[in-house]
Short mmCIF file of C-alpha atoms in Angstrom, two decimals:
data_model
loop_
_atom_site.label_atom_id
_atom_site.label_comp_id
_atom_site.label_asym_id
_atom_site.label_seq_id
_atom_site.Cartn_x
_atom_site.Cartn_y
_atom_site.Cartn_z
CA MET A 304 28.13 59.53 30.39
CA LEU A 305 28.45 60.80 26.66
CA SER A 306 25.70 63.55 28.11
CA ILE A 307 27.94 64.75 30.40
CA ALA A 308 30.80 64.61 27.67
CA LYS A 309 28.89 66.62 25.54
CA ILE A 310 27.99 69.71 27.67
CA THR A 311 31.73 69.59 28.75
CA PHE A 312 32.86 69.65 25.70
CA ARG A 313 30.34 72.34 24.72
CA GLU A 314 31.30 74.98 27.90
CA ALA A 315 34.76 74.50 27.06
CA ILE A 316 34.47 75.92 23.81
CA ARG A 317 32.37 78.58 24.56
CA ASP A 318 34.61 79.61 27.04
CA ARG A 319 36.27 83.04 25.91
CA ILE A 320 38.91 82.74 28.04
CA LEU A 321 39.92 80.00 25.71
CA TYR A 322 39.24 81.71 22.45
CA THR A 323 41.93 84.41 24.06
CA ILE A 324 44.43 81.92 24.53
CA LEU A 325 43.97 79.70 21.59
CA ILE A 326 44.42 82.68 19.08
CA PHE A 327 47.58 83.53 20.93
CA GLY A 328 48.86 80.32 20.21
CA ILE A 329 47.78 80.49 16.89
CA LEU A 330 49.56 83.77 16.79
CA PHE A 331 52.47 81.71 18.54
CA ALA A 332 52.64 79.23 15.66
CA LEU A 333 52.18 81.97 12.91
CA LEU A 334 55.10 83.69 14.28
CA THR A 335 57.01 80.57 12.97
CA LEU A 336 56.13 81.74 9.64
CA PHE A 337 58.40 84.98 10.28
CA LEU A 338 61.34 83.14 12.13
CA ALA A 339 61.32 80.34 8.88
CA GLN A 340 62.20 83.64 6.52
CA LEU A 341 65.04 84.53 9.45
CA THR A 342 66.42 80.99 9.41
CA VAL A 343 66.71 80.59 5.52
CA GLY A 344 65.28 76.98 5.50
CA ASP A 345 66.76 75.82 8.50
CA LEU A 346 63.57 74.13 9.14
CA ALA A 347 64.81 72.67 12.71
CA MET A 348 64.78 75.82 13.96
CA VAL A 349 61.39 76.49 12.99
CA ARG A 350 60.03 72.99 14.24
CA SER A 351 61.59 73.48 17.69
CA PHE A 352 60.03 76.30 17.42
CA GLY A 353 56.73 75.80 16.52
CA LEU A 354 56.30 72.60 18.28
CA ALA A 355 57.39 74.30 21.70
CA GLY A 356 54.30 76.67 21.28
CA ILE A 357 51.59 73.94 20.62
CA TYR A 358 53.01 72.66 23.41
CA ILE A 359 53.14 75.57 26.33
CA PHE A 360 49.33 76.82 24.73
CA GLY A 361 48.18 73.13 25.05
CA MET A 362 49.41 73.01 28.43
CA ILE A 363 48.05 76.55 29.66
CA ILE A 364 45.16 75.25 27.81
CA THR A 365 44.58 71.67 29.69
CA ILE A 366 45.42 73.36 33.20
CA PHE A 367 43.21 76.88 32.94
CA LEU A 368 39.90 74.07 31.42
CA GLY A 369 40.52 71.13 33.83
CA SER A 370 41.62 72.96 37.44
CA SER A 371 38.12 74.27 37.99
CA VAL A 372 36.23 71.93 36.39
CA VAL A 373 34.72 69.43 39.57
CA TYR A 374 34.95 71.83 42.22
CA ARG A 375 33.30 74.41 40.18
CA GLU A 376 30.12 72.31 39.69
CA ILE A 377 30.22 71.49 43.32
CA GLU A 378 30.70 75.59 43.96
CA LYS A 379 27.87 76.43 41.55
CA LYS A 380 25.57 73.36 42.51
CA THR A 381 24.99 72.66 38.28
CA LEU A 382 25.77 68.92 40.00
CA TYR A 383 22.43 69.28 41.54
CA PHE A 384 20.63 69.01 38.11
CA VAL A 385 22.98 66.07 37.06
CA LEU A 386 23.26 64.14 40.69
CA SER A 387 19.74 64.19 41.21
CA LYS A 388 18.82 62.06 37.98
CA PRO A 389 19.89 58.23 37.25
CA ILE A 390 23.35 59.11 36.63
CA SER A 391 26.61 57.34 39.18
CA ARG A 392 29.24 59.83 40.25
CA GLY A 393 31.76 57.76 37.80
CA ARG A 394 29.89 58.62 34.88
CA VAL A 395 30.31 61.99 35.70
CA ILE A 396 33.92 61.88 36.40
CA VAL A 397 34.39 60.31 33.06
CA GLY A 398 32.19 62.09 30.99
CA LYS A 399 33.87 65.30 32.57
CA PHE A 400 37.18 63.92 31.65
CA LEU A 401 35.91 62.50 27.92
CA GLY A 402 34.27 66.37 27.57
CA LEU A 403 37.50 68.00 28.26
CA LEU A 404 40.03 65.59 26.46
CA PHE A 405 38.19 66.74 23.13
CA ALA A 406 38.14 69.78 23.82
CA VAL A 407 41.77 70.03 24.58
CA ALA A 408 42.71 67.72 21.58
CA LEU A 409 40.63 70.17 19.54
CA THR A 410 42.36 73.10 20.64
CA THR A 411 45.78 71.45 20.55
CA ILE A 412 44.42 70.00 16.48
CA CYS A 413 44.07 73.53 16.08
CA MET A 414 47.27 74.99 16.46
CA ALA A 415 48.73 71.58 15.04
CA LEU A 416 47.27 72.31 11.88
CA ILE A 417 48.40 75.55 11.23
CA TYR A 418 52.11 74.09 12.20
CA LEU A 419 52.10 71.49 9.73
CA PHE A 420 50.87 73.77 7.06
CA ILE A 421 53.73 76.09 8.09
CA ILE A 422 56.10 73.25 7.93
CA ALA A 423 55.07 72.20 4.34
CA TYR A 424 54.96 75.71 3.14
CA GLU A 425 58.39 76.25 4.38
CA GLY A 426 59.03 72.88 2.10
CA GLY A 427 59.26 70.36 5.00
CA GLY A 428 56.23 68.66 3.25
CA ILE A 429 54.37 66.36 6.06
CA ASP A 430 56.32 66.35 9.26
CA VAL A 431 55.15 63.19 10.24
CA LEU A 432 57.35 63.12 13.11
CA GLY A 433 55.94 66.43 13.84
CA LEU A 434 52.84 64.83 14.19
CA VAL A 435 53.98 61.75 16.26
CA SER A 436 55.45 64.41 18.80
CA ILE A 437 51.88 66.23 18.88
CA LEU A 438 49.99 63.11 19.09
CA LEU A 439 52.71 62.56 22.33
CA GLN A 440 51.32 65.70 23.58
CA ILE A 441 47.71 64.88 23.55
CA LEU A 442 48.53 61.73 25.41
CA GLU A 443 50.34 63.71 28.17
CA GLU A 444 47.57 66.48 28.02
CA THR A 445 45.42 63.25 28.13
CA LEU A 446 47.06 62.45 31.46
CA PHE A 447 47.54 65.72 32.88
CA ILE A 448 42.94 66.22 32.18
CA ALA A 449 42.93 62.91 34.24
CA MET A 450 45.00 64.37 36.76
CA LEU A 451 43.70 67.89 36.92
CA ILE A 452 39.72 66.24 37.86
CA LEU A 453 41.52 64.42 40.58
CA PHE A 454 42.94 67.52 42.15
CA SER A 455 39.30 69.10 40.97
CA SER A 456 37.64 67.06 43.26
CA PHE A 457 39.20 68.08 46.16
CA SER A 458 40.86 71.01 46.26
CA THR A 459 40.05 74.98 44.90
CA PRO A 460 40.98 75.63 41.78
CA LEU A 461 43.96 78.03 42.49
CA ILE A 462 45.67 74.85 44.47
CA SER A 463 44.96 72.70 41.42
CA THR A 464 46.15 75.10 39.52
CA ILE A 465 49.58 75.33 41.45
CA SER A 466 49.96 71.12 42.22
CA SER A 467 49.74 70.81 38.67
CA LEU A 468 52.27 73.56 37.35
CA LEU A 469 54.51 71.81 39.89
CA LEU A 470 54.30 68.16 38.76
CA LEU A 471 54.32 69.51 35.42
CA PHE A 472 57.72 70.71 36.40
CA VAL A 473 58.84 68.02 38.44
CA GLY A 474 57.75 65.42 35.42
CA HIS A 475 59.74 66.78 33.34
CA LEU A 476 62.46 66.74 35.53
CA LEU A 477 62.20 63.50 37.20
CA ASP A 478 64.63 61.56 35.12
CA THR A 479 67.38 64.15 35.56
CA VAL A 480 66.61 64.45 39.25
CA VAL A 481 66.83 61.16 39.67
CA LYS A 482 70.50 60.43 37.97
CA SER A 483 72.21 63.56 40.24
CA ALA A 484 70.36 61.86 43.47
CA GLU A 485 72.24 58.72 42.21
CA GLN A 486 75.88 60.30 42.51
CA ILE A 487 74.82 61.23 46.20
CA GLY A 488 73.05 58.36 47.08
CA GLY A 489 71.82 56.91 50.37
CA ALA A 490 68.47 58.00 51.60
CA ILE A 491 68.33 60.53 48.98
CA HIS A 492 68.65 58.52 45.84
CA GLN A 493 65.70 56.33 47.82
CA ILE A 494 63.39 58.91 48.05
CA PHE A 495 63.48 60.53 44.53
CA LEU A 496 64.04 56.57 42.89
CA TYR A 497 60.45 56.02 44.76
CA ALA A 498 58.74 59.45 43.52
CA SER A 499 60.02 58.41 40.49
CA TYR A 500 57.84 54.91 40.47
CA ILE A 501 54.78 57.00 41.74
CA LEU A 502 54.69 60.25 40.27
CA PRO A 503 54.36 60.53 35.93
CA ASN A 504 57.45 60.82 33.97
CA LEU A 505 56.09 63.58 31.66
CA GLU A 506 59.67 63.13 29.89
CA LYS A 507 58.67 59.98 28.27
CA PHE A 508 55.75 62.18 26.16
CA ASN A 509 58.90 64.83 25.21
CA ILE A 510 60.42 64.00 21.74
CA ARG A 511 60.47 67.06 20.26
CA ASN A 512 64.76 67.11 20.95
CA LEU A 513 64.35 63.90 18.52
CA VAL A 514 61.68 65.50 16.43
CA ILE A 515 63.98 68.12 15.04
CA HIS A 516 67.05 66.51 14.40
CA ASP A 517 64.65 63.84 12.06
CA ILE A 518 64.68 61.08 14.88
CA GLY A 519 61.47 59.33 15.48
CA ILE A 520 60.47 56.32 17.85
CA SER A 521 59.86 52.88 17.33
CA PHE A 522 56.18 51.62 17.31
CA GLU A 523 56.99 49.66 20.30
CA THR A 524 57.70 52.50 22.63
CA LEU A 525 54.74 54.11 21.25
CA LEU A 526 52.54 51.47 22.45
CA VAL A 527 54.78 51.55 26.14
CA ILE A 528 53.90 55.48 26.34
CA ILE A 529 50.21 54.76 25.27
CA GLY A 530 50.01 51.78 28.20
CA TYR A 531 51.76 53.83 30.48
CA THR A 532 49.27 56.93 29.98
CA ILE A 533 46.00 54.31 29.96
CA LEU A 534 47.23 53.05 33.48
CA TYR A 535 47.73 56.65 35.54
CA ILE A 536 44.36 57.99 33.67
CA PHE A 537 43.02 54.44 35.25
CA ILE A 538 44.47 55.73 38.56
CA PHE A 539 43.54 59.48 38.95
CA LEU A 540 40.16 58.60 37.41
CA ILE A 541 39.62 55.65 39.97
CA SER A 542 40.22 57.59 42.67
CA ALA A 543 38.49 60.88 41.67
CA GLU A 544 35.75 58.96 41.81
CA ALA A 545 36.46 57.35 45.18
CA ILE A 546 37.16 61.11 46.66
CA PHE A 547 33.93 61.96 44.74
CA LYS A 548 31.59 59.92 45.57
CA LYS A 549 32.36 60.62 49.35
CA ARG A 550 32.16 64.75 48.27
CA GLU A 551 28.85 66.02 50.21
CA LEU A 552 26.97 68.74 47.83
CA MET B 531 4.61 56.89 49.12
CA ILE B 532 7.85 58.75 50.93
CA GLU B 533 8.55 57.58 54.33
CA VAL B 534 11.52 59.70 56.29
CA SER B 535 12.70 58.04 59.83
CA GLY B 536 14.19 59.19 62.46
CA VAL B 537 16.47 61.24 59.91
CA THR B 538 19.07 62.93 61.42
CA LYS B 539 22.39 65.45 59.32
CA GLN B 540 24.99 66.93 60.63
CA TYR B 541 27.86 68.59 59.21
CA GLY B 542 31.19 68.78 61.33
CA GLY B 543 29.89 68.53 65.15
CA GLU B 544 26.44 70.76 64.09
CA ARG B 545 22.82 69.03 63.73
CA VAL B 546 21.08 71.03 60.62
CA VAL B 547 18.04 68.21 60.69
CA SER B 548 17.52 65.85 64.03
CA ASP B 549 15.19 63.05 64.27
CA LEU B 550 12.91 63.95 61.13
CA SER B 551 10.15 61.33 60.96
CA PHE B 552 7.18 62.21 58.64
CA SER B 553 5.49 60.42 55.81
CA VAL B 554 3.75 61.59 52.05
CA ARG B 555 1.01 59.93 50.98
CA LYS B 556 1.45 59.02 47.09
CA GLY B 557 -0.37 61.72 44.82
CA SER B 558 -0.24 64.45 47.52
CA THR B 559 1.17 67.61 47.77
CA PHE B 560 3.16 68.06 51.05
CA GLY B 561 4.54 71.19 52.16
CA PHE B 562 7.37 71.59 54.29
CA LEU B 563 7.52 74.89 55.95
CA GLY B 564 9.93 76.75 57.68
CA GLN B 565 12.37 79.84 58.05
CA ASN B 566 15.58 80.42 56.15
CA GLY B 567 18.34 77.98 57.85
CA ALA B 568 15.76 76.09 59.01
CA GLY B 569 16.88 72.78 57.04
CA LYS B 570 14.56 72.43 54.31
CA THR B 571 16.79 72.27 51.63
CA THR B 572 18.80 70.02 53.54
CA THR B 573 15.87 67.36 54.11
CA ILE B 574 14.81 67.73 50.18
CA LYS B 575 18.53 67.07 49.45
CA MET B 576 18.03 63.84 51.49
CA LEU B 577 14.74 63.14 49.82
CA VAL B 578 16.26 63.16 46.74
CA GLY B 579 19.42 61.38 47.28
CA LEU B 580 21.91 63.97 46.81
CA ILE B 581 23.20 63.50 50.59
CA SER B 582 23.23 60.61 52.65
CA PRO B 583 21.19 61.19 56.31
CA PHE B 584 24.25 60.54 58.95
CA SER B 585 21.20 58.38 60.73
CA GLY B 586 18.05 57.16 59.85
CA LYS B 587 15.79 56.22 56.41
CA ILE B 588 14.45 57.83 53.87
CA LEU B 589 12.91 55.86 51.48
CA ILE B 590 10.91 56.25 48.31
CA GLU B 591 8.73 53.38 47.38
CA GLY B 592 10.36 51.04 49.98
CA ILE B 593 13.65 52.05 47.69
CA SER B 594 16.40 54.46 48.72
CA PRO B 595 16.54 57.38 46.85
CA SER B 596 20.04 57.43 46.04
CA THR B 597 19.01 54.27 43.95
CA LEU B 598 19.09 55.15 39.87
CA SER B 599 15.86 53.13 39.62
CA ILE B 600 13.64 55.53 42.32
CA LYS B 601 16.02 58.45 40.40
CA LYS B 602 14.05 57.96 36.84
CA LYS B 603 10.72 58.66 39.12
CA ILE B 604 11.92 61.51 40.41
CA GLY B 605 11.79 65.48 39.19
CA PHE B 606 13.86 67.80 41.41
CA MET B 607 14.65 71.67 40.91
CA PRO B 608 16.72 73.27 43.15
CA GLU B 609 16.58 76.77 44.77
CA SER B 610 18.14 79.95 43.30
CA ALA B 611 20.37 77.00 41.18
CA TYR B 612 23.23 77.89 38.71
CA PHE B 613 22.68 76.72 35.04
CA TYR B 614 25.23 76.12 32.48
CA GLU B 615 25.40 79.34 31.63
CA ARG B 616 26.73 79.02 28.20
CA LEU B 617 24.21 76.20 27.06
CA THR B 618 20.73 77.69 25.50
CA GLY B 619 17.82 76.68 26.89
CA MET B 620 16.72 73.82 24.69
CA GLU B 621 20.16 72.27 24.76
CA PHE B 622 19.99 72.15 28.43
CA LEU B 623 16.66 70.48 28.50
CA HIS B 624 17.84 67.79 25.93
CA PHE B 625 20.57 67.24 28.08
CA CYS B 626 18.37 66.64 31.25
CA GLY B 627 16.22 64.57 29.26
CA GLU B 628 18.94 62.44 27.96
CA LEU B 629 20.50 61.66 31.30
CA PHE B 630 17.01 60.25 32.02
CA GLY B 631 17.32 58.25 28.89
CA LEU B 632 14.93 59.75 27.37
CA ASN B 633 14.78 59.95 23.28
CA LYS B 634 12.07 62.59 22.51
CA ASP B 635 12.28 64.52 19.39
CA GLU B 636 12.87 68.33 19.67
CA LYS B 637 8.59 68.94 19.56
CA TYR B 638 8.55 67.42 22.82
CA TYR B 639 10.75 69.58 24.67
CA GLU B 640 9.19 72.60 22.99
CA SER B 641 6.19 71.50 24.77
CA ILE B 642 7.71 71.97 27.96
CA PHE B 643 9.21 75.77 26.68
CA LYS B 644 5.14 76.71 26.18
CA LYS B 645 4.39 75.12 28.90
CA LEU B 646 6.56 77.27 31.10
CA GLY B 647 6.43 80.08 29.43
CA ILE B 648 9.90 80.61 28.14
CA TYR B 649 9.59 79.25 24.34
CA GLU B 650 10.59 82.63 22.83
CA ALA B 651 13.89 82.07 24.88
CA LYS B 652 14.99 78.21 23.92
CA ASN B 653 17.49 78.72 21.82
CA LYS B 654 19.18 82.08 23.52
CA VAL B 655 22.12 80.67 26.06
CA ILE B 656 21.29 80.58 29.33
CA ARG B 657 23.62 83.60 30.67
CA GLU B 658 20.89 86.12 28.83
CA TYR B 659 17.89 85.01 30.64
CA SER B 660 16.29 86.76 34.04
CA LYS B 661 15.81 85.21 36.94
CA GLY B 662 11.87 84.44 36.64
CA MET B 663 13.15 83.02 32.93
CA LYS B 664 16.11 80.55 35.13
CA GLN B 665 13.18 79.60 37.47
CA ARG B 666 11.06 78.61 34.87
CA LEU B 667 13.91 76.49 32.95
CA GLY B 668 14.83 75.02 36.58
CA PHE B 669 11.06 74.24 36.64
CA ALA B 670 11.39 72.51 32.99
CA GLN B 671 14.23 70.30 34.05
CA ALA B 672 11.94 68.78 36.70
CA ILE B 673 9.30 67.30 34.98
CA VAL B 674 11.10 66.51 31.89
CA ASN B 675 10.78 63.18 32.30
CA ASN B 676 7.05 63.29 33.14
CA PRO B 677 8.09 62.19 37.38
CA GLU B 678 5.87 60.71 39.77
CA TYR B 679 7.64 62.24 42.28
CA VAL B 680 8.34 66.25 42.32
CA PHE B 681 10.24 67.65 44.05
CA LEU B 682 10.40 71.66 44.02
CA ASP B 683 12.69 73.95 46.73
CA GLU B 684 11.32 77.12 46.55
CA PRO B 685 9.67 77.08 43.07
CA LEU B 686 8.03 80.33 43.01
CA ASP B 687 11.15 82.43 44.16
CA GLY B 688 11.71 85.20 41.93
CA LEU B 689 8.65 85.26 39.73
CA ASP B 690 6.71 87.95 39.24
CA PRO B 691 2.88 87.77 40.00
CA ILE B 692 2.15 86.74 36.36
CA GLY B 693 4.64 83.93 36.58
CA ARG B 694 3.96 82.82 40.30
CA ARG B 695 0.09 82.15 38.67
CA GLU B 696 1.44 80.20 35.91
CA ILE B 697 3.70 78.12 37.95
CA LYS B 698 1.39 77.19 40.49
CA GLU B 699 -1.27 76.38 37.54
CA ILE B 700 1.27 73.86 36.36
CA ILE B 701 1.47 72.57 40.29
CA LYS B 702 -1.55 72.21 39.97
CA SER B 703 -1.93 70.46 36.72
CA LEU B 704 0.41 68.22 38.26
CA GLN B 705 -1.75 67.32 41.45
CA LYS B 706 -4.52 66.92 38.68
CA GLU B 707 -2.10 64.45 37.34
CA GLY B 708 -1.77 62.25 40.68
CA ARG B 709 1.98 63.10 40.55
CA THR B 710 3.34 63.41 44.65
CA ILE B 711 4.70 66.46 44.91
CA PHE B 712 7.09 67.92 47.58
CA LEU B 713 7.08 71.79 47.91
CA ASN B 714 9.47 73.61 49.79
CA SER B 715 8.82 77.02 50.84
CA HIS B 716 8.71 79.75 53.31
CA ILE B 717 5.46 81.71 51.51
CA LEU B 718 2.80 80.73 53.40
CA TYR B 719 0.06 81.63 51.42
CA ASP B 720 1.30 79.44 48.79
CA ILE B 721 1.66 76.24 51.06
CA GLU B 722 -1.83 77.07 52.04
CA GLU B 723 -3.14 76.97 48.31
CA LEU B 724 -1.75 74.43 47.49
CA CYS B 725 -0.80 71.72 49.71
CA ASP B 726 -2.79 69.02 51.31
CA GLU B 727 -0.60 68.63 54.14
CA ILE B 728 2.37 70.17 55.72
CA GLY B 729 5.61 69.78 57.79
CA ILE B 730 7.00 72.55 60.21
CA ILE B 731 10.54 72.69 60.25
CA HIS B 732 12.27 74.63 62.87
CA LYS B 733 16.41 74.29 63.75
CA GLY B 734 16.20 70.88 62.08
CA LYS B 735 13.40 69.41 64.36
CA LEU B 736 9.97 68.89 62.90
CA LEU B 737 7.14 70.76 64.79
CA TYR B 738 4.41 69.77 63.03
CA PHE B 739 3.03 67.00 60.31
CA GLY B 740 -0.44 66.71 59.07
CA THR B 741 -3.15 68.65 57.67
CA ILE B 742 -3.14 72.27 57.19
CA ASN B 743 -6.87 72.31 58.92
CA LEU B 744 -5.87 70.54 61.97
CA PHE B 745 -2.80 72.78 62.34
CA CYS B 746 -4.45 76.17 61.74
CA SER B 747 -7.64 75.40 63.80
CA GLY B 748 -9.86 78.53 62.74
CA ILE B 749 -7.03 80.85 63.07
CA SER B 750 -4.55 81.88 59.85
CA LEU B 751 -1.74 79.77 58.85
CA GLU B 752 0.81 82.90 59.13
CA GLU B 753 -0.50 83.58 62.33
CA ARG B 754 -0.38 80.04 63.81
CA PHE B 755 3.06 79.31 62.64
CA ILE B 756 4.59 82.38 64.14
CA LYS B 757 2.80 81.69 67.06
CA LEU B 758 4.22 77.94 66.76
CA ILE B 759 8.24 79.50 65.90
CA GLU B 760 7.79 81.70 68.89
CA LYS B 761 6.73 79.42 71.37
CA GLU B 762 9.77 77.20 70.29
CA LYS B 763 12.19 80.50 70.80
#
């Protein structure tokens, strides 16, 4: 399983398109230096811009790497080398998940280090709350990777990408939509309420608005979010394994 | 021993392999012959446990090939396979060895590269390999675990004459070591040179299973094969 993770990680971080996206992400982070000059000491704006940039590019990298991970291996038949050897399909799924996770986390950390340096350079010290926000972003990316592996086990990269973008959008609007539906009431409210129980609420991972106002989260809240992430990862990966086991090569 | 009994495989409503039955003695070299699209690759994929038969049974040493314990004894070279193009040859072979739980040093893998004649390319990324080099790398990963059963799907495809001779010599050395070899090919000359027994498949059905001498009965394998296929048409 760790061999699969290692190979997946190596393949991912050697992808030239990944480097292109990462360079844009780093440039965006460096842009905050310029923004810092314009805002003249208003670190809230710099932090907002920086954290938003890390999030956007982190998710682009996640979706780019994850949307075709299993599908591509089936289409290109690289899985013939793997599955003819004594390794179960479940271990392949988990190995792919871990490899992608390490690759995505590494790129996010690269962007985060630049961000932290800029905040420190501008007199903000070590941005601990910013670090917590980025940690939660990595948790969100982890959940997304598991979801993308599930999609990738049965659909094409295009459908995986579109589905994940839709879920990204819906996942962040879930609370707002349910509150609006509550005012309408009836079946509409019930539908959106049940949807909110099933779909991952990605807004749980978003504390960027709190962080820029120096508001943190409690340790208990952090533990709940971690538990929430683990539950969804478990559901996604078990489902991916079940589908992948039935998949003809 | 490899035993195939009444194996059928279908995709959707289409039967690609129909009621296949044959056996391969331990230590022998079995050639599986057929035209393109006859069902050779589907059969070999079932033999190595990549896919399951719709009906019938496949057993290797009395155990299903989808069992992890039997997979430890199998080496498989797919036809025209794609590789992880951003890995080097050495990284790929290490990876394949690790999947078998091998804990070998660099020298072990280097010896396999030398055997296959691609030692100089071991640290190059696979993207830069020629078709022949990829074919040799595919063969290398098929023997990395010193398998008792070696399944080769068109192993000589894409090789130049010297490469073909070198791979045939390796197959012959595997034969001398007593490995059981299952060889898919549509090149009759190679089958004639390497195999003890053959199976001939056409449109998913086994037309012949037995020794080459009995099949040929004094005429060339190519002539006999063509006559059989044309008779089926």
